[in-house]
C-alpha positions in Angstrom: 18.8 19.9 -9.0 17.1 18.2 -6.0 17.2 21.3 -3.8 17.8 24.9 -4.7 17.9 28.3 -3.0 16.4 31.6 -4.2 15.6 34.8 -2.4 12.3 36.6 -2.6 12.9 40.1 -1.2 13.9 39.6 2.5 13.0 35.9 2.5 15.2 33.1 1.3 13.4 30.0 0.0 14.8 26.5 0.1 12.9 24.5 -2.5 12.9 20.7 -2.8 12.3 19.2 -6.3 12.7 15.4 -6.2 9.6 14.0 -8.0 7.3 12.3 -7.6 7.0 12.7 -3.8 10.1 14.7 -2.9 11.6 11.7 -1.0 14.5 12.3 1.3 17.3 10.8 -0.8 20.9 11.3 0.1 21.0 14.1 -2.6 18.0 15.8 -1.0 19.6 15.6 2.4 22.8 17.0 1.2 21.0 19.7 -0.8 19.0 20.8 2.2 22.2 21.4 4.1 23.9 23.2 1.2 20.8 25.4 0.7 20.5 26.1 4.4 24.1 27.3 4.5 23.4 29.5 1.4 20.4 31.0 3.2 22.3 31.6 6.4 25.1 33.3 4.5 22.8 35.4 2.4 22.9 38.7 4.3 19.8 40.1 2.6 17.7 37.1 3.7 16.1 37.9 7.1 14.1 34.7 7.3 14.1 31.3 5.5 11.3 29.1 4.1 11.6 25.3 3.4 9.0 24.1 0.9 8.7 21.5 -1.9 7.6 21.7 -5.5 5.0 19.5 -7.2 2.0 17.8 -5.6 3.4 17.3 -2.1 5.8 18.2 0.6 8.3 15.5 1.6 6.4 12.2 1.7 9.0 10.2 3.5 12.2 8.3 3.0 13.5 7.3 -0.5 12.5 3.7 -0.9 15.5 3.2 -3.3 17.8 3.4 -0.3 15.9 0.8 1.8 18.3 -2.0 2.7 21.4 -0.1 1.7 24.1 1.3 4.1 23.1 4.8 5.2 25.0 7.7 3.5 25.9 11.0 5.1 24.4 13.3 5.9 22.0 11.3 8.0 18.5 12.8 8.5 18.9 13.4 12.3 22.0 15.5 11.6 20.1 17.5 8.9 17.2 18.2 11.2 19.6 19.3 14.0 21.2 21.8 11.7 17.8 23.1 10.5 16.7 23.6 14.1 20.0 25.4 14.9 19.4 27.9 12.0 20.1 31.4 13.4 17.4 32.9 11.2 13.6 32.2 11.6 12.9 29.1 9.6 9.4 28.4 8.3 8.2 25.1 6.9 5.4 25.5 4.3 3.5 22.3 3.8 1.1 20.9 1.2 0.0 17.5 0.1 1.4 15.2 2.7 4.3 15.6 5.2 5.0 12.1 6.3 7.7 10.3 8.2 11.0 12.1 7.7 9.1 14.8 6.0 7.2 15.7 9.1 10.4 15.3 11.1 12.0 17.9 8.9 9.0 20.3 9.5 9.3 19.7 13.2 12.9 20.8 13.0 11.8 24.2 11.6 10.7 27.1 13.8 7.2 27.6 12.4 4.9 25.4 10.4 2.2 26.7 8.0 0.1 24.4 5.7 -2.4 24.6 3.0 -5.8 23.4 4.2 -5.7 20.1 2.3 -2.4 19.0 3.9 -2.1 15.8 5.9 0.7 15.0 8.2 1.8 11.8 10.0 4.5 9.5 11.2 3.6 6.1 9.6 6.9 4.3 10.3 5.1 1.8 12.5 3.6 0.3 9.4 7.1 -0.7 8.3 8.0 -2.1 11.7 10.0 1.0 12.6 9.6 4.2 14.7 10.5 7.8 13.7 14.3 7.8 14.0 15.0 11.5 13.3 13.5 13.1 16.4 9.8 12.4 15.8 9.3 10.7 19.1 11.1 13.6 20.9 9.8 16.7 19.1 6.2 15.7 18.5 5.3 15.2 22.2 6.8 18.6 22.9 4.1 20.1 20.7 1.1 17.9 21.2 1.6 16.3 24.6 2.1 12.6 25.4 -1.4 11.2 24.7 -1.7 12.8 21.2 1.8 11.7 20.3 1.2 8.1 21.4 -2.0 8.0 19.3 -0.5 9.5 16.2 2.8 7.5 16.2 1.6 4.1 17.3 -1.2 4.2 14.8 0.7 5.7 11.9 -2.5 7.5 10.9 -2.6 10.6 8.7 -3.7 13.8 10.5 -5.8 16.4 8.7 -4.6 20.0 8.8 -7.4 21.2 11.1 -6.6 18.6 13.7 -2.9 19.1 13.4 -3.4 22.8 14.0 -5.7 22.2 16.9 -3.2 20.0 18.8 -0.1 22.1 18.1 1.7 20.5 15.2 0.9 23.3 12.8 1.2 27.0 13.7 -1.2 28.2 11.0 -3.4 27.0 8.1 -3.1 29.2 5.0 -5.7 29.9 2.3 -3.0 30.8 -0.1 -3.0 29.1 -3.5 0.5 27.7 -3.4 3.0 26.6 -0.7 5.4 29.4 -1.9 2.8 32.1 -1.3 1.9 30.5 2.1 5.5 30.3 3.2 6.4 33.8 2.1 3.4 35.3 3.9 4.2 33.4 7.1 7.8 34.4 7.0 6.9 38.1 6.5 4.4 37.9 9.4 7.2 36.5 11.6 9.5 39.3 10.6 6.8 41.9 11.2 6.3 40.5 14.7 2.8 39.3 13.9 3.6 35.6 14.4 6.0 33.9 17.0 8.3 31.1 16.1 9.1 28.1 18.4 12.3 26.1 18.3 10.7 22.7 19.0 13.8 21.1 20.6 14.1 24.0 23.0 10.5 23.6 24.3 10.2 21.9 27.7 9.6 18.2 27.6 6.0 17.3 28.2 4.8 16.3 31.6 4.8 12.5 32.2 1.4 11.0 31.7 1.4 7.6 33.4 -2.3 7.1 32.6 -1.8 7.6 28.9 1.2 5.3 28.9 -0.7 2.6 30.8 -3.7 2.9 28.5 -1.7 2.7 25.4 0.3 -0.3 26.6 -3.0 -2.1 27.5 -4.5 -1.2 24.1 -1.4 -2.6 22.3 -1.3 -5.8 24.4 -5.0 -6.3 23.5 -4.8 -5.5 19.8 -1.3 -6.2 18.6 0.6 -8.1 21.3 2.8 -9.8 18.7 4.2 -6.5 17.2 7.6 -5.1 18.2 7.8 -1.5 17.1 4.6 -0.1 18.7 6.0 -1.0 22.2 9.3 0.6 21.3 7.4 3.8 20.3 5.9 3.9 23.8 9.3 3.5 25.3 10.7 6.3 23.1 7.9 8.7 24.1 8.4 7.8 27.7 12.1 8.7 27.3 11.0 12.1 26.0 9.3 12.8 29.3 12.2 11.4 31.4 15.4 12.5 29.6 17.4 15.3 31.0 17.8 16.9 27.6 16.7 16.6 24.0 20.0 15.2 23.1 19.6 12.4 25.7 16.1 11.6 24.4 17.4 11.5 20.8 20.1 9.0 21.8 17.5 6.8 23.4 15.2 7.1 20.3 18.1 6.2 18.1 18.9 3.0 20.1 15.2 2.0 19.9 15.1 2.7 16.2 18.1 0.5 15.6 16.5 -2.3 17.6 13.5 -2.0 15.3 15.8 -2.1 12.3 17.2 -5.4 13.5 13.8 -6.9 14.0 12.6 -9.6 11.6 9.2 -7.9 11.6 10.8 -4.8 10.0 12.2 -7.1 7.2 8.8 -8.8 6.7 6.8 -5.5 6.6 9.2 -3.9 4.1 9.1 -7.1 2.0 5.3 -6.6 1.8 5.7 -2.9 1.1 7.6 -3.7 -2.0 5.3 -6.5 -2.9 2.4 -4.1 -3.0 4.0 -1.6 -5.3 3.4 -3.2 -8.8 1.6 -6.5 -8.5 -0.6 -5.6 -11.5 2.3 -5.7 -13.9 2.8 -8.7 -16.2 6.5 -9.3 -16.6 7.8 -8.8 -20.2 4.8 -6.8 -21.4 5.7 -3.2 -22.3 3.8 -0.3 -23.8 0.4 -1.7 -22.9 -2.6 0.6 -22.5 -6.0 0.1 -20.8 -9.0 -1.0 -22.7 -11.3 2.0 -23.4 -14.5 0.2 -24.4 -15.9 -1.8 -21.5 -19.2 -3.8 -21.1 -20.6 -4.9 -17.8 -22.8 -7.9 -18.0 -25.1 -8.7 -15.1 -25.2 -7.1 -11.7 -22.6 -7.0 -9.0 -21.7 -4.4 -6.3 -18.2 -4.0 -7.8 -19.8 -2.7 -11.0 -21.2 0.3 -9.1 -17.6 1.3 -8.1 -16.4 0.8 -11.7 -19.2 2.9 -13.2 -18.4 5.8 -10.8 -14.7 5.8 -11.8 -15.1 5.2 -15.5 -15.6 8.8 -16.7 -12.7 10.1 -14.8 -10.5 7.2 -16.1 -11.5 7.9 -19.7 -13.2 4.5 -20.1 -16.5 4.2 -22.0 -19.1 1.8 -20.6 -20.8 0.3 -23.6 -23.4 -2.4 -24.3 -21.9 -5.7 -25.5 -21.5 -4.9 -29.1 -18.9 -4.7 -31.9 -17.0 -1.9 -30.1 -16.5 -3.8 -26.9 -12.9 -4.5 -26.0 -13.3 -6.0 -22.5 -16.4 -7.8 -21.3 -16.9 -8.2 -17.5 -19.3 -11.0 -16.5 -21.0 -10.9 -13.1 -21.4 -14.2 -11.3 -24.3 -16.1 -13.0 -24.3 -13.9 -16.1 -24.7 -15.4 -19.6 -21.3 -15.5 -21.2 -22.8 -15.9 -24.7 -23.8 -12.2 -24.6 -20.1 -11.2 -24.9 -19.1 -10.4 -28.5 -16.5 -12.7 -30.0 -13.8 -10.0 -30.4 -13.8 -8.9 -26.8 -11.6 -10.2 -24.0 -13.8 -11.8 -21.4 -13.3 -11.4 -17.7 -15.5 -13.4 -15.3 -16.0 -12.3 -11.7 -15.6 -15.1 -9.2 -16.4 -14.9 -5.5 -14.7 -17.1 -3.1 -15.7 -19.7 -2.1 -18.7 -19.9 -4.3 -18.2 -20.6 -8.1 -20.0 -18.4 -10.6 -21.6 -21.4 -12.3 -20.7 -25.0 -12.9 -20.5 -24.6 -16.7 -18.4 -21.4 -16.5 -16.0 -22.9 -13.9 -15.6 -26.0 -16.1 -14.9 -23.8 -19.1 -12.3 -21.8 -17.2 -10.7 -24.7 -15.4 -10.4 -26.9 -18.4 -9.7 -24.2 -21.0 -12.8 -25.4 -23.0 -14.7 -22.6 -24.7 -18.2 -23.7 -23.6 -19.6 -20.2 -22.9 -16.5 -18.1 -23.3 -14.6 -16.5 -26.2 -11.1 -17.9 -26.7 -9.5 -15.2 -24.5 -10.4 -15.8 -20.9 -9.5 -14.1 -17.6 -11.2 -14.3 -14.2 -11.2 -11.7 -11.4 -11.3 -13.6 -8.1 -12.8 -11.2 -5.5 -11.3 -11.3 -2.1 -13.7 -11.1 0.8 -11.2 -8.9 2.8 -8.2 -6.7 2.0 -7.4 -4.2 -0.8 -6.4 -6.6 -3.6 -8.3 -8.9 -5.9 -6.7 -11.5 -8.2 -6.7 -11.3 -12.0 -6.1 -14.9 -13.2 -5.0 -15.6 -16.7 -6.6 -18.9 -18.0 -6.0 -18.7 -21.7 -5.6 -15.0 -22.6 -2.4 -13.5 -24.0 -0.1 -11.8 -21.6 -0.8 -8.5 -23.4 -4.6 -8.9 -22.9 -4.1 -9.7 -19.2 -1.9 -6.6 -18.8 -4.4 -4.4 -20.6 -7.2 -5.7 -18.4 -5.1 -5.1 -15.2 -4.4 -1.6 -16.3 -8.1 -1.0 -17.0 -9.1 -2.2 -13.5 -6.4 -0.1 -11.9 -7.6 2.9 -13.8 -11.1 2.1 -12.4 -9.7 2.1 -8.8 -9.7 -1.7 -8.4 -6.3 -3.1 -7.2 -5.3 -6.4 -8.6 -2.6 -9.0 -8.4 -2.0 -10.7 -11.8 -1.4 -14.5 -11.7 -1.8 -17.6 -13.9 -4.2 -20.5 -13.8 -5.1 -22.2 -11.6 -4.8 -19.0 -9.5 -3.4 -18.3 -6.1 -6.4 -17.3 -4.0 -8.5 -20.4 -4.7 -5.6 -22.6 -3.8 -4.9 -20.8 -0.6 -8.6 -20.7 0.3 -8.9 -24.5 -0.3 -5.8 -25.2 1.8 -7.0 -23.1 4.7 -10.5 -24.6 4.5 -9.1 -28.2 4.7 -6.7 -27.4 7.6 -7.4 -27.9 11.3 -8.1 -24.6 13.2 -4.6 -24.5 14.6 -2.9 -25.4 11.3 -4.1 -22.7 9.0 -0.8 -20.8 8.7 1.1 -24.0 8.1 -1.4 -25.0 5.4 -1.0 -21.6 3.7 2.8 -21.9 3.8 2.8 -25.4 2.2 0.3 -24.3 -0.4 2.4 -21.3 -1.2 5.4 -23.5 -2.0 3.3 -25.6 -4.3 2.0 -22.5 -6.1 5.5 -21.2 -6.7 6.6 -24.6 -8.1 3.6 -24.7 -10.4 4.3 -21.3 -11.8 1.0 -19.9 -10.7 2.5 -16.5 -9.8 4.7 -14.1 -11.8 6.5 -13.1 -8.5 6.7 -15.1 -5.4 6.0 -11.9 -3.4 2.5 -11.9 -5.1 1.6 -15.0 -3.1 2.8 -13.2 0.1 0.7 -10.2 -0.7 -2.5 -12.2 -1.3 -1.9 -14.4 1.7 -1.8 -11.4 3.9 -4.4 -9.1 2.3 -7.0 -11.7 1.5 -6.3 -14.7 3.7 -5.3 -13.0 7.0 -1.8 -14.4 7.2 0.1 -12.3 9.8 1.4 -9.1 8.1 4.5 -8.7 10.2 5.8 -12.1 9.0 5.9 -10.9 5.4 3.6 -13.5 3.9 3.1 -17.2 3.7 5.6 -17.9 1.0 8.3 -15.8 2.6 7.9 -17.7 5.9 7.9 -21.0 4.2 11.0 -20.2 2.3 12.8 -18.9 5.4 11.9 -22.2 7.1 13.3 -24.3 4.3 16.8 -25.7 4.4 19.2 -23.8 2.1 19.3 -26.6 -0.4 15.5 -26.7 -0.7 15.4 -22.9 -1.2 18.0 -23.1 -3.9 16.2 -25.8 -5.8 12.9 -23.8 -5.6 14.6 -20.7 -7.0 16.2 -22.7 -9.7 12.8 -24.2 -10.7 11.2 -20.8 -10.8 14.1 -19.4 -13.0 13.3 -22.0 -15.6 9.5 -21.8 -15.5 
């Protein structure tokens, strides 16, 4: 069951169980309303607690519902009913309370959190704004300037700051959210704590200076983005609207405008692109390598060494036990034992060595064992590229899982690789033609079969090459610009590659 109700003495507990992050699926939204009604009807329950099981409170919307028609009950309606609860309603937070999760908490009458909790409204990162009251309720608690900062940045707010600015009513040292919620509810019933119905609080005073400062900041830093400016409008509406209901109507209209924006589509495309770019299609039941040798010196090796013990990976000298051998630029490949899969680090734009590049690019085993991968290190961004030159798909997948276990995010590709091609295209283009060059190169890469997924090109073009994030990536834009017949032929070619 996604949501269940149980009473603990005089306190009824509404508990959400929708692993892994208790996302607000349709079943959870319906379950919240059903459990709320059960709690209201329970005559022995004098107060109610909303909490979540597992490692976090509600971490946001259910991504499986992205792009699908909304199903009732909608989140704004759920939160309105939570806020209208006739009994004191406590939200007990832990882990993260993000997006709709924080909006649910704002609809409750009292918010307590474990000390490690973080809260936030990160919808702006998907080209959206909080559409279930976040722009109307948060300013009532924090004031205009704090709300502008938190919502336009989408940043996570630590519990201590959230308490200081009014989002949280208390921070608990309890061991579990259940213990924290029950203690807070009993304190409310004993008159030791006071609840607040957020929507009934007066709207914050208008802050023209904060508004002007934020608009100027956005014009300077992200003038091309759509949703941050709509967030400013929504918070302005909070200060001007005659009632919460009027402010919510204006927020909804601005939310729907963001939903219709091409930027929202591009950013959500990238969101999905970043979910599993380390997976090699068709490879199942692969496991990370557990015996790893690091040959030479490189700053990345320091990071890998720090993560190895926690990941259950043993760092060994290059010997008969070595399963994966990582070569720093300039290192001697002949030191890698013959049974090991060899992975050579490459730094753009400099090659690691002429002989090694030649061996990789021509599939000749000059200084490399027969299985060969390279890790192309991006100068910027969170993702590197793991290129398969002449390794098996299974070995590439195992290497990717090893790097991921060691806290290195990778995108898996095939020779000749995506980043080097994009880098060369950008380097040869005139200053004003870089984006066009990246788009043309992305089409060629897809046709050559260099990527397992075309979205991988988009991810690397944005994360490593600086292509505008809100456009969704170079290949996506190039495909959108193609005539329909060209797009169909490209898709057909990829289907047969």
